[in-house]
Amino acid sequence: MKLTVRKKLLLGFSSLIILIAILSGFSIYNLAKINDDVNTLYNMHLKGIEYIKDTQVNLISLGRARNNMILSTTDAEEVRHADNMKLLFEQFEQSLEDFNKTIVVDEAREKFDEISILWEELKPNEEKIIDIVSRGDDTQAYTQAINNRIISDKIEVEIEALVNLKDKQALQAYNNVDKVFARTTKSSILLLFLSILGGIGIAFSLSRVIAIPIAQMSNTAKRIADGDLSVKPLLIKNNDEIGELATSFNTMTEGLRSVISNVLDASQQVAASSQELSASSEETTAATEEVASTINQLAIGASKQAMDSTEASRIVGEMALSIQNVAENANSVSISSQNVSEKSTSGLNESKKAMEKIERIKRVTEESADVVRVLGNESIKIGEIVEVIQGIADQTNLLALNAAIEAARAGEDGRGFAVVAEEIRKLAEQSSVSALEISELISRIQSETKSIVDVMDVSTQEVLEGVKAVNETGKYFGMIFNDINDITSEVQQVSAEVQEIVSGSQSVNEAMESIASIAEETAASSEEVSAASEEQAAAMVQVSNSSQDLAKLAEELQLNVSTFRL
C-alpha cells in the first residue's frame, strides 16, 4: 500500500492520540477508584466511628442522669433528670440508627444486633427506674440501677468492639486507597514515558521522511535558480508525493539542461553562418567584375545557406516544444507543493486537538486534588469534636472525684454513692483514652491526606509538562508548514522563469524563419545576377545587412543562455 504524506501524518498523530487517550482513560479510572475508596473511608468508617462514639457518650450520660435522678433531693430535680434521661433515650436511638447505615460487614451487623437487643432490655428498665423514683422508693431504685449498670457495661463492651472493628475497616480502606494510588502513579509514569518516546519517535520519523527530502529539493532549486544546471539528480526513494515531486524535479532539471545545451549549439551555428554570409557579401560587392565567373558558386552557396537556415529553424522549433514541456512540469511541481502545504495544515490542526484533550486531563486532576483537600478539612472538624469529648471526659473525672470525696464524708450512708462515683471515674478515664486514640487516628489520616494532595499536585505538574511537550510539537508543525510554503513560492518562481525561456525560444524561432526567408531571396537574386549586375550589387547589400542583423540576434541569444552552467 502506498503511504502518502497525508497517511503518514495521520498514522503518526493517531498513534500519539491513542497513547494519550490510554493514559487519560487509565488515570480517570484510577482517580474514580480512589474517590470511591475515600468516600467509603469517610462516610462508612470515619462517620461510623463518630456515630458509635456518640452512642457511647449518650449511654454514659444516661447512666449519670439516672444516678443524679436517684440522688435528687427535690421533686423538681427528679423531673429535670427524668426529662434528661428521656432525651438521652432519643439521642441514643438516633445515633444507633445513624451507625446502622454505615455497616458494611456481617461481623459489625452481629454486634449491632446484640447492642440493639441489650438496648431493648435496658430502655424499659431505665423507664422503670423513673417510675420507682417518682414513687420515692430509693432502695428499689438503687437495686434496679445496679442491674441496669450491668446491661450498660455489656453494651459498652459491644460498642468498644465495634469501634475496634471500624478502626480496622478504616485502616484497610486507607491501605486500599494507598495501593490504588501507588499503582496509578507507577502506571501513569510508565504510560507518560511511553507517550513521550512515541511522540519523539514520530517527530523524528516525520522529519526524516518529509523535512530532509524537502531541504534537498530546496537546495537544488536554489542552485538551478542561480543558473547552475550541473546539479546531480536527487536520490529520494520515498513512495509518496515527495518521491513523485523529486522524480518530476529530476526530469525538469534534465530537460532544462538539454534545452539550454541545444540553444547554445544552435546560437553558435547561427553566429558562424552569419559571419560567413557577411564576408561573402562583402567580397561580392567589392568584385562585381568577377560576378559572371563566380555566380554559379554563389548560387550553390546561397542554396546551401537556405537549407541550413531551414534546419536551424526546425531545431529551434523543437527546442521551443521541449521548453514548453519543462514549463508544464514546473506547473505540476507547483500544484504538488501546494497539496503538501494543505496536508501540513491538517497535521497542525490535529496537533491543536491533542493539546485541548491534555488540557481537559489537567482540569480533572485539579478537581480530584480539591476533593481530597475537602476530606482533609472534614477530618480537622472530627478532631475538634474529639477534643470536645476529651474535655467532657476530664470534667466527668473531676466530678467523680468530688463525688467520691463527698461520699467519704457521708460515711456509711455514702458508700453506694462512692461506688457509683468510682464507676463514673473509670468511665471518664476510658472515654479520655478512647478520645486520645481517635485523635491519633485523625492525625494520621490528615497526614496521609496531605501526602495524597502533594502527589496529586505533582501529577498536575506532569500533565502541565505534557501540555508543554504537545505545544512544542505544534510549534514544529508550524515551522514545517512555513518551510513548505517557502518551497511552493520557489517552485512557482522557477515555473515563471521557464515561461520566460519559452517566450525567448519563440523569438529565436521567428528569427530563424526570417533567416530562411532571406537565404531564399539570396538564392533567387544570384540567379538573376547573370541578367543584371546592378540588381546583384543591390541584393548583396541587402544580404550584408541581413547577415549583420542575424549576427546581433545570435550574440543576444548566446548572452541570454550564458548564465546557465551545464
Coordinates of C-alpha atoms in Angstrom, one line a residue:
M1 CA 0.0 0.0 0.0
K2 CA 1.3 3.5 -0.9
L3 CA 1.8 5.6 2.2
T4 CA 1.2 9.2 1.1
V5 CA 2.3 12.2 3.2
R6 CA -1.2 12.6 4.5
K7 CA -1.5 9.0 5.6
K8 CA 1.9 9.2 7.3
L9 CA 0.9 12.3 9.2
L10 CA -2.5 10.8 10.1
L11 CA -0.8 7.5 11.2
G12 CA 1.8 9.3 13.3
F13 CA -0.6 11.6 15.1
S14 CA -3.3 8.9 15.5
S15 CA -0.8 6.8 17.3
L16 CA 0.2 9.7 19.6
I17 CA -3.5 10.5 20.3
I18 CA -4.2 6.8 21.1
L19 CA -1.3 6.8 23.6
I20 CA -2.6 10.0 25.2
A21 CA -6.2 8.6 25.3
I22 CA -5.0 5.4 27.0
L23 CA -3.1 7.5 29.6
S24 CA -6.1 9.7 30.2
G25 CA -8.6 6.8 30.5
F26 CA -6.4 4.9 32.9
S27 CA -5.8 8.0 35.1
I28 CA -9.5 8.9 35.2
Y29 CA -10.5 5.3 36.0
N30 CA -8.0 5.1 38.9
L31 CA -8.9 8.6 40.2
A32 CA -12.5 7.5 40.3
K33 CA -11.5 4.3 42.2
I34 CA -9.5 6.4 44.7
N35 CA -12.5 8.8 45.0
D36 CA -14.9 5.8 45.8
D37 CA -12.5 4.4 48.4
V38 CA -12.0 7.8 50.1
N39 CA -15.8 8.3 50.2
T40 CA -16.2 4.8 51.7
L41 CA -13.4 5.6 54.2
Y42 CA -15.1 8.8 55.3
N43 CA -18.9 8.0 55.1
M44 CA -18.8 4.4 56.1
H45 CA -15.9 4.2 58.6
L46 CA -14.9 7.6 60.0
K47 CA -18.6 8.7 60.2
G48 CA -19.4 5.2 61.7
I49 CA -16.8 5.7 64.4
E50 CA -18.3 9.1 65.1
Y51 CA -21.8 7.7 65.4
I52 CA -20.9 4.8 67.6
K53 CA -18.8 7.2 69.9
D54 CA -21.9 9.4 70.1
T55 CA -23.8 6.3 71.2
Q56 CA -21.2 5.6 73.8
V57 CA -21.3 9.1 75.1
N58 CA -25.1 9.0 75.3
L59 CA -25.0 5.8 77.2
I60 CA -22.6 7.2 79.7
S61 CA -24.7 10.4 80.0
L62 CA -27.7 8.2 80.5
G63 CA -26.1 6.5 83.5
R64 CA -25.0 9.8 85.0
A65 CA -28.6 11.2 84.6
R66 CA -30.0 8.1 86.2
N67 CA -27.7 8.4 89.2
N68 CA -28.4 12.1 89.5
M69 CA -32.1 11.4 89.5
I70 CA -31.8 8.8 92.2
L71 CA -29.7 11.2 94.3
S72 CA -32.0 14.2 93.8
T73 CA -33.4 15.8 96.9
T74 CA -36.3 17.7 95.4
D75 CA -39.1 16.8 93.0
A76 CA -38.0 19.5 90.5
E77 CA -34.6 17.9 90.2
E78 CA -36.1 14.5 89.7
V79 CA -38.3 15.8 86.9
R80 CA -35.4 17.6 85.3
H81 CA -33.2 14.5 85.4
A82 CA -36.1 12.3 84.2
D83 CA -36.6 14.5 81.2
N84 CA -32.9 14.5 80.5
M85 CA -33.0 10.6 80.5
K86 CA -35.9 10.6 78.0
L87 CA -33.9 13.0 75.8
L88 CA -30.9 10.7 76.0
F89 CA -33.1 7.8 75.0
E90 CA -33.9 9.5 71.8
Q91 CA -30.3 10.6 71.1
F92 CA -29.0 7.1 71.8
E93 CA -31.5 5.6 69.4
Q94 CA -30.8 8.2 66.7
S95 CA -27.0 7.6 67.0
L96 CA -27.6 3.9 66.8
E97 CA -29.8 4.3 63.7
D98 CA -27.1 6.5 62.0
F99 CA -24.5 3.9 62.7
N100 CA -26.7 1.2 61.2
K101 CA -26.4 3.0 57.8
T102 CA -22.5 2.7 57.9
I103 CA -22.4 -1.1 58.5
V104 CA -20.7 -2.9 55.6
V105 CA -19.6 -6.3 57.1
D106 CA -21.5 -9.2 58.8
E107 CA -19.4 -9.1 61.9
A108 CA -20.4 -5.4 62.6
R109 CA -24.0 -6.4 61.9
E110 CA -23.9 -9.1 64.5
K111 CA -22.5 -6.8 67.2
F112 CA -25.0 -4.1 66.2
D113 CA -27.9 -6.6 66.7
E114 CA -26.5 -7.6 70.1
I115 CA -26.4 -3.9 71.1
S116 CA -30.0 -3.4 69.8
I117 CA -31.2 -6.4 71.9
L118 CA -29.4 -5.2 75.0
W119 CA -30.9 -1.7 74.5
E120 CA -34.4 -3.1 74.1
E121 CA -33.8 -4.7 77.5
L122 CA -32.1 -1.6 79.1
K123 CA -34.6 1.0 78.0
P124 CA -37.7 -0.4 79.8
N125 CA -35.6 -0.9 82.9
E126 CA -34.5 2.8 82.8
E127 CA -38.1 3.9 82.4
K128 CA -39.0 1.6 85.3
I129 CA -36.4 3.5 87.5
I130 CA -38.0 6.8 86.6
D131 CA -41.3 5.4 87.8
I132 CA -39.7 4.0 91.0
V133 CA -38.0 7.2 91.9
S134 CA -41.2 9.1 91.3
R135 CA -42.8 6.9 94.0
G136 CA -39.9 7.6 96.4
D137 CA -38.6 4.0 96.7
D138 CA -34.9 4.7 96.7
T139 CA -33.9 1.2 97.8
Q140 CA -35.6 -0.5 94.8
A141 CA -34.2 2.3 92.6
Y142 CA -30.6 1.5 93.7
T143 CA -31.2 -2.2 93.1
Q144 CA -32.6 -1.6 89.6
A145 CA -29.7 0.9 88.8
I146 CA -27.2 -1.9 89.6
N147 CA -29.0 -4.2 87.2
N148 CA -29.1 -1.6 84.6
R149 CA -25.4 -0.9 85.1
I150 CA -24.6 -4.5 84.2
I151 CA -26.5 -4.2 81.0
S152 CA -24.9 -0.9 80.2
D153 CA -21.4 -2.5 80.7
K154 CA -22.3 -5.2 78.2
I155 CA -23.4 -2.5 75.7
E156 CA -20.2 -0.6 76.3
V157 CA -18.2 -3.8 75.6
E158 CA -20.0 -4.3 72.3
I159 CA -19.6 -0.6 71.4
E160 CA -15.9 -0.8 72.1
A161 CA -15.7 -3.9 69.9
L162 CA -17.5 -2.0 67.1
V163 CA -15.1 0.9 67.5
N164 CA -12.1 -1.5 67.1
L165 CA -13.7 -3.2 64.1
K166 CA -14.4 0.2 62.5
D167 CA -10.8 1.1 63.1
K168 CA -9.6 -2.0 61.3
Q169 CA -12.0 -1.4 58.4
A170 CA -10.9 2.3 58.2
L171 CA -7.2 1.1 58.1
Q172 CA -8.0 -1.5 55.4
A173 CA -9.8 1.1 53.3
Y174 CA -6.9 3.5 53.7
N175 CA -4.4 0.7 52.6
N176 CA -6.6 0.1 49.6
V177 CA -6.5 3.8 48.7
D178 CA -2.7 3.8 49.1
K179 CA -2.3 0.7 46.9
V180 CA -4.5 2.1 44.1
F181 CA -2.7 5.4 44.3
A182 CA 0.8 3.8 44.1
R183 CA -0.4 1.6 41.2
T184 CA -1.9 4.6 39.4
T185 CA 1.3 6.7 39.9
K186 CA 3.6 4.0 38.5
S187 CA 1.3 3.2 35.6
S188 CA 0.8 6.9 34.7
I189 CA 4.6 7.5 34.8
L190 CA 5.1 4.5 32.5
L191 CA 2.4 5.5 30.1
L192 CA 3.6 9.1 30.1
F193 CA 7.2 7.9 29.4
L194 CA 5.9 5.7 26.5
S195 CA 3.9 8.6 25.1
I196 CA 6.9 10.9 25.2
L197 CA 9.1 8.3 23.5
G198 CA 6.3 7.7 20.9
G199 CA 6.0 11.4 20.2
I200 CA 9.8 11.8 19.9
G201 CA 9.9 8.8 17.5
I202 CA 7.0 10.1 15.4
A203 CA 8.6 13.6 15.2
F204 CA 12.0 12.2 14.1
S205 CA 10.3 9.8 11.6
L206 CA 8.2 12.6 10.0
S207 CA 11.2 14.9 9.9
R208 CA 13.3 12.3 8.2
V209 CA 10.6 11.4 5.7
I210 CA 9.4 15.0 4.9
A211 CA 11.9 17.7 6.0
I212 CA 15.1 16.1 4.7
P213 CA 13.9 15.4 1.2
I214 CA 12.3 18.9 1.0
A215 CA 15.5 20.5 2.2
Q216 CA 17.5 18.7 -0.6
M217 CA 15.0 19.8 -3.2
S218 CA 15.2 23.4 -1.9
N219 CA 19.0 23.5 -2.1
T220 CA 18.9 22.0 -5.7
A221 CA 16.2 24.5 -6.7
K222 CA 18.3 27.4 -5.4
R223 CA 21.3 26.3 -7.4
I224 CA 19.2 26.0 -10.6
A225 CA 17.8 29.4 -9.9
D226 CA 21.4 30.7 -9.8
G227 CA 22.0 29.2 -13.3
D228 CA 23.9 26.0 -12.1
L229 CA 22.5 23.1 -14.2
S230 CA 25.4 20.8 -13.2
V231 CA 23.5 19.6 -10.1
K232 CA 23.3 15.8 -9.5
P233 CA 19.9 14.0 -9.7
L234 CA 18.0 13.8 -6.3
L235 CA 18.3 10.4 -4.8
I236 CA 14.9 10.4 -2.9
K237 CA 13.2 7.0 -2.8
N238 CA 10.0 8.0 -0.9
N239 CA 6.9 6.1 -2.1
D240 CA 4.7 9.2 -1.7
E241 CA 4.1 12.7 -3.1
I242 CA 7.6 13.8 -2.1
G243 CA 9.1 11.0 -4.0
E244 CA 7.0 11.9 -7.1
L245 CA 7.9 15.5 -6.6
A246 CA 11.6 14.6 -6.6
T247 CA 11.2 12.4 -9.7
S248 CA 9.5 15.3 -11.5
F249 CA 12.2 17.7 -10.3
N250 CA 14.9 15.5 -11.7
T251 CA 13.0 15.2 -15.1
M252 CA 12.6 19.0 -15.2
T253 CA 16.3 19.6 -14.5
E254 CA 17.4 17.2 -17.2
G255 CA 15.0 18.6 -19.7
L256 CA 16.1 22.2 -18.9
R257 CA 19.8 21.1 -19.2
S258 CA 19.1 19.6 -22.6
V259 CA 17.2 22.6 -23.8
I260 CA 19.9 25.1 -22.8
S261 CA 22.6 22.9 -24.4
N262 CA 20.7 22.8 -27.7
V263 CA 20.2 26.6 -27.6
L264 CA 23.9 27.1 -27.1
D265 CA 24.8 24.9 -30.1
A266 CA 22.2 26.5 -32.3
S267 CA 23.4 30.0 -31.4
Q268 CA 27.0 29.2 -32.2
Q269 CA 26.0 27.7 -35.6
V270 CA 23.9 30.8 -36.4
A271 CA 26.8 33.1 -35.4
A272 CA 29.2 31.2 -37.6
S273 CA 26.8 31.2 -40.6
S274 CA 26.1 34.9 -40.2
Q275 CA 29.8 35.7 -40.2
E276 CA 30.4 33.6 -43.3
L277 CA 27.4 35.2 -45.1
S278 CA 28.7 38.7 -44.2
A279 CA 32.2 38.0 -45.6
S280 CA 30.7 36.6 -48.8
S281 CA 28.5 39.6 -49.4
E282 CA 31.4 42.0 -48.9
E283 CA 33.6 40.1 -51.4
T284 CA 30.8 40.0 -53.9
T285 CA 30.2 43.8 -53.7
A286 CA 34.0 44.5 -54.0
A287 CA 34.4 42.3 -57.0
T288 CA 31.4 42.8 -59.2
E289 CA 33.6 42.4 -62.3
E290 CA 34.1 38.7 -61.3
V291 CA 30.3 38.1 -60.7
A292 CA 29.9 36.4 -64.1
S293 CA 32.6 33.8 -63.4
T294 CA 31.6 33.1 -59.7
I295 CA 27.8 33.4 -60.0
N296 CA 27.3 29.7 -60.1
Q297 CA 29.4 29.2 -56.9
L298 CA 27.4 31.9 -55.2
A299 CA 24.1 30.3 -56.2
I300 CA 25.3 27.0 -54.8
G301 CA 26.4 28.7 -51.5
A302 CA 23.0 30.6 -51.2
S303 CA 21.1 27.3 -51.7
K304 CA 23.1 25.6 -49.0
Q305 CA 22.6 28.6 -46.7
A306 CA 18.8 28.4 -47.2
M307 CA 18.9 24.7 -46.3
D308 CA 21.0 25.4 -43.2
S309 CA 18.6 28.2 -42.1
T310 CA 15.6 25.9 -42.5
E311 CA 17.3 23.2 -40.4
A312 CA 18.2 25.7 -37.7
S313 CA 14.5 27.0 -37.7
R314 CA 13.4 23.4 -37.2
I315 CA 15.8 22.8 -34.4
V316 CA 14.7 26.0 -32.6
G317 CA 11.1 24.9 -33.0
E318 CA 11.8 21.6 -31.3
M319 CA 13.7 23.4 -28.6
A320 CA 10.6 25.6 -28.0
L321 CA 8.4 22.5 -27.6
S322 CA 10.9 20.9 -25.1
I323 CA 10.9 24.1 -23.1
Q324 CA 7.1 24.2 -23.1
N325 CA 7.2 20.6 -21.7
V326 CA 9.5 21.9 -19.0
A327 CA 7.1 24.7 -18.2
E328 CA 4.2 22.2 -17.8
N329 CA 6.3 20.0 -15.5
A330 CA 7.2 23.1 -13.4
N331 CA 3.5 23.9 -13.1
S332 CA 2.8 20.3 -11.9
V333 CA 5.5 20.6 -9.3
S334 CA 3.9 23.9 -8.1
I335 CA 0.5 22.2 -7.7
S336 CA 2.1 19.2 -5.8
S337 CA 3.8 21.6 -3.4
Q338 CA 0.5 23.4 -2.7
N339 CA -1.1 20.0 -1.9
V340 CA 1.7 19.2 0.6
S341 CA 1.1 22.6 2.2
E342 CA -2.6 21.8 2.6
K343 CA -1.7 18.4 4.2
S344 CA 0.8 20.0 6.6
T345 CA -2.1 22.4 7.7
S346 CA -4.2 19.3 8.5
G347 CA -1.4 18.0 10.7
L348 CA -1.1 21.3 12.5
N349 CA -4.9 21.2 13.3
E350 CA -4.6 17.6 14.7
S351 CA -1.8 18.8 17.0
K352 CA -4.1 21.5 18.4
K353 CA -6.8 18.9 19.1
A354 CA -4.3 16.8 21.1
M355 CA -3.4 20.0 23.2
E356 CA -7.1 20.5 24.0
K357 CA -7.5 16.9 25.2
I358 CA -4.5 17.1 27.5
E359 CA -5.9 20.4 28.9
R360 CA -9.1 18.5 29.9
I361 CA -6.9 15.9 31.7
K362 CA -5.3 18.7 33.7
R363 CA -8.7 20.0 34.8
V364 CA -9.8 16.6 36.0
T365 CA -6.6 16.1 38.1
E366 CA -7.0 19.5 39.7
E367 CA -10.7 18.7 40.6
S368 CA -9.6 15.4 42.3
A369 CA -7.0 17.3 44.4
D370 CA -9.7 19.7 45.5
V371 CA -11.9 16.7 46.7
V372 CA -9.0 15.3 48.7
R373 CA -8.4 18.7 50.3
V374 CA -12.1 18.9 51.4
L375 CA -11.6 15.4 53.0
G376 CA -8.7 16.8 55.0
N377 CA -10.8 19.8 56.2
E378 CA -13.6 17.4 57.3
S379 CA -11.0 15.3 59.3
I380 CA -10.0 18.5 61.1
K381 CA -13.6 19.0 62.2
I382 CA -13.7 15.5 63.5
G383 CA -10.5 16.2 65.5
E384 CA -12.3 19.2 67.1
I385 CA -15.2 17.0 68.1
V386 CA -12.8 14.6 69.7
E387 CA -11.2 17.4 71.7
V388 CA -14.7 18.3 73.0
I389 CA -15.2 14.7 74.1
Q390 CA -11.8 14.8 75.8
G391 CA -12.9 17.9 77.7
I392 CA -16.1 16.3 78.7
A393 CA -14.3 13.2 80.0
D394 CA -11.9 15.3 82.0
Q395 CA -14.7 17.2 83.6
T396 CA -16.5 13.9 84.3
N397 CA -13.4 12.6 86.0
L398 CA -13.2 15.7 88.3
L399 CA -16.9 15.4 89.1
A400 CA -16.4 11.7 90.0
L401 CA -13.5 12.6 92.3
N402 CA -15.7 15.3 94.0
A403 CA -18.5 12.8 94.4
A404 CA -16.1 10.3 95.9
I405 CA -14.9 12.9 98.4
E406 CA -18.5 13.8 99.4
A407 CA -19.4 10.1 99.7
A408 CA -16.4 9.6 102.0
R409 CA -17.6 12.4 104.2
A410 CA -21.0 10.9 104.3
G411 CA -19.6 7.7 105.8
E412 CA -21.6 4.5 105.7
D413 CA -24.6 6.2 104.0
G414 CA -22.5 7.4 101.1
R415 CA -20.9 4.1 100.4
G416 CA -23.2 3.2 97.5
F417 CA -22.8 6.7 96.1
A418 CA -19.0 6.2 96.3
V419 CA -19.3 3.0 94.2
V420 CA -21.2 4.9 91.6
A421 CA -18.7 7.8 91.6
E422 CA -15.8 5.3 91.1
E423 CA -17.6 3.7 88.2
I424 CA -18.1 7.2 86.7
R425 CA -14.4 8.0 87.1
K426 CA -13.5 4.8 85.3
L427 CA -15.8 5.6 82.5
A428 CA -14.3 9.1 82.3
E429 CA -10.8 7.6 82.1
Q430 CA -11.9 5.2 79.4
S431 CA -13.5 8.0 77.4
S432 CA -10.4 10.0 77.7
V433 CA -8.2 7.1 76.4
S434 CA -10.6 6.4 73.5
A435 CA -10.7 10.1 72.6
L436 CA -6.8 10.2 72.5
E437 CA -6.8 7.1 70.2
I438 CA -9.3 8.7 67.9
S439 CA -7.3 11.9 67.9
E440 CA -4.1 10.0 66.9
L441 CA -6.0 8.2 64.1
I442 CA -7.4 11.5 62.8
S443 CA -3.9 13.0 62.8
R444 CA -2.6 10.0 60.8
I445 CA -5.4 10.4 58.3
Q446 CA -4.8 14.1 58.0
S447 CA -1.1 13.4 57.3
E448 CA -1.8 10.8 54.7
T449 CA -4.5 13.1 53.1
K450 CA -1.8 15.8 52.8
S451 CA 0.5 13.3 51.2
I452 CA -2.2 12.4 48.6
V453 CA -2.7 16.1 47.9
D454 CA 1.0 16.7 47.4
V455 CA 1.3 13.7 45.0
M456 CA -1.7 14.9 43.0
D457 CA 0.0 18.3 42.7
V458 CA 3.0 16.5 41.2
S459 CA 0.7 14.7 38.8
T460 CA -0.8 18.0 37.8
Q461 CA 2.7 19.4 37.1
E462 CA 3.4 16.3 35.0
V463 CA 0.3 17.0 33.0
L464 CA 1.4 20.6 32.5
E465 CA 4.7 19.3 31.2
G466 CA 2.8 17.1 28.8
V467 CA 0.8 20.2 27.6
K468 CA 4.2 22.0 27.0
A469 CA 5.5 19.0 25.0
V470 CA 2.5 18.9 22.8
N471 CA 2.8 22.7 22.3
E472 CA 6.3 22.2 21.2
T473 CA 5.1 19.6 18.7
G474 CA 2.6 22.1 17.3
K475 CA 5.3 24.7 17.0
Y476 CA 7.4 22.3 14.9
F477 CA 4.5 21.6 12.6
G478 CA 4.1 25.3 12.2
M479 CA 7.8 25.5 11.1
I480 CA 7.3 22.6 8.7
F481 CA 4.2 24.4 7.3
N482 CA 6.3 27.7 6.7
D483 CA 9.1 25.7 5.0
I484 CA 6.7 24.1 2.7
N485 CA 5.2 27.5 1.8
D486 CA 8.7 28.8 1.0
I487 CA 9.3 25.8 -1.3
T488 CA 6.0 26.4 -3.0
S489 CA 7.0 30.0 -3.7
E490 CA 10.4 29.0 -5.1
V491 CA 8.8 26.3 -7.4
Q492 CA 6.3 28.9 -8.7
Q493 CA 9.3 31.3 -9.4
V494 CA 11.1 28.5 -11.4
S495 CA 7.9 28.0 -13.4
A496 CA 7.7 31.7 -14.2
E497 CA 11.4 31.7 -15.4
V498 CA 10.7 28.7 -17.6
Q499 CA 7.8 30.6 -19.2
E500 CA 10.2 33.4 -19.9
I501 CA 12.5 30.9 -21.6
V502 CA 9.6 29.7 -23.7
S503 CA 8.9 33.2 -24.9
G504 CA 12.6 33.7 -25.7
S505 CA 12.6 30.4 -27.7
Q506 CA 9.7 31.6 -29.7
S507 CA 11.5 34.8 -30.6
V508 CA 14.5 32.7 -31.7
N509 CA 12.3 30.5 -33.9
E510 CA 10.8 33.6 -35.6
A511 CA 14.4 34.9 -36.2
M512 CA 15.3 31.5 -37.8
E513 CA 12.3 31.7 -40.1
S514 CA 13.4 35.2 -41.1
I515 CA 16.9 33.9 -41.8
A516 CA 15.5 31.1 -44.0
S517 CA 13.4 33.7 -45.9
I518 CA 16.5 35.9 -46.5
A519 CA 18.5 32.9 -47.7
E520 CA 15.8 32.1 -50.3
E521 CA 15.8 35.6 -51.5
T522 CA 19.6 35.5 -51.9
A523 CA 19.4 32.3 -54.0
A524 CA 16.8 34.0 -56.3
S525 CA 18.9 37.1 -56.6
S526 CA 22.0 35.1 -57.6
E527 CA 20.1 33.5 -60.4
E528 CA 19.1 37.0 -61.7
V529 CA 22.6 38.4 -61.5
S530 CA 23.5 37.0 -64.8
A531 CA 20.9 39.3 -66.3
A532 CA 21.7 42.5 -64.4
S533 CA 24.9 43.0 -62.3
E534 CA 23.3 46.2 -60.8
E535 CA 20.5 44.2 -59.3
Q536 CA 23.1 41.7 -57.9
A537 CA 25.0 44.5 -56.1
A538 CA 21.8 45.8 -54.6
A539 CA 20.9 42.2 -53.5
M540 CA 24.4 41.8 -51.9
V541 CA 23.9 45.0 -49.9
Q542 CA 20.6 43.5 -48.6
V543 CA 22.3 40.2 -47.8
S544 CA 25.1 42.0 -45.9
N545 CA 22.5 43.9 -43.8
S546 CA 20.6 40.8 -43.0
S547 CA 23.7 38.9 -42.0
Q548 CA 24.6 41.7 -39.6
D549 CA 21.1 41.5 -38.0
L550 CA 21.5 37.8 -37.7
A551 CA 24.9 38.1 -36.0
K552 CA 23.3 40.5 -33.5
L553 CA 20.5 38.1 -32.8
A554 CA 23.0 35.2 -32.3
E555 CA 25.0 37.3 -29.9
E556 CA 21.9 38.2 -27.8
L557 CA 20.9 34.5 -27.7
Q558 CA 24.3 33.5 -26.5
L559 CA 24.3 36.2 -23.9
N560 CA 20.9 35.0 -22.5
V561 CA 21.9 31.4 -22.2
S562 CA 25.4 32.1 -20.9
T563 CA 24.0 32.5 -17.4
F564 CA 23.4 28.7 -17.3
R565 CA 26.3 26.4 -16.3
L566 CA 25.9 22.9 -17.8

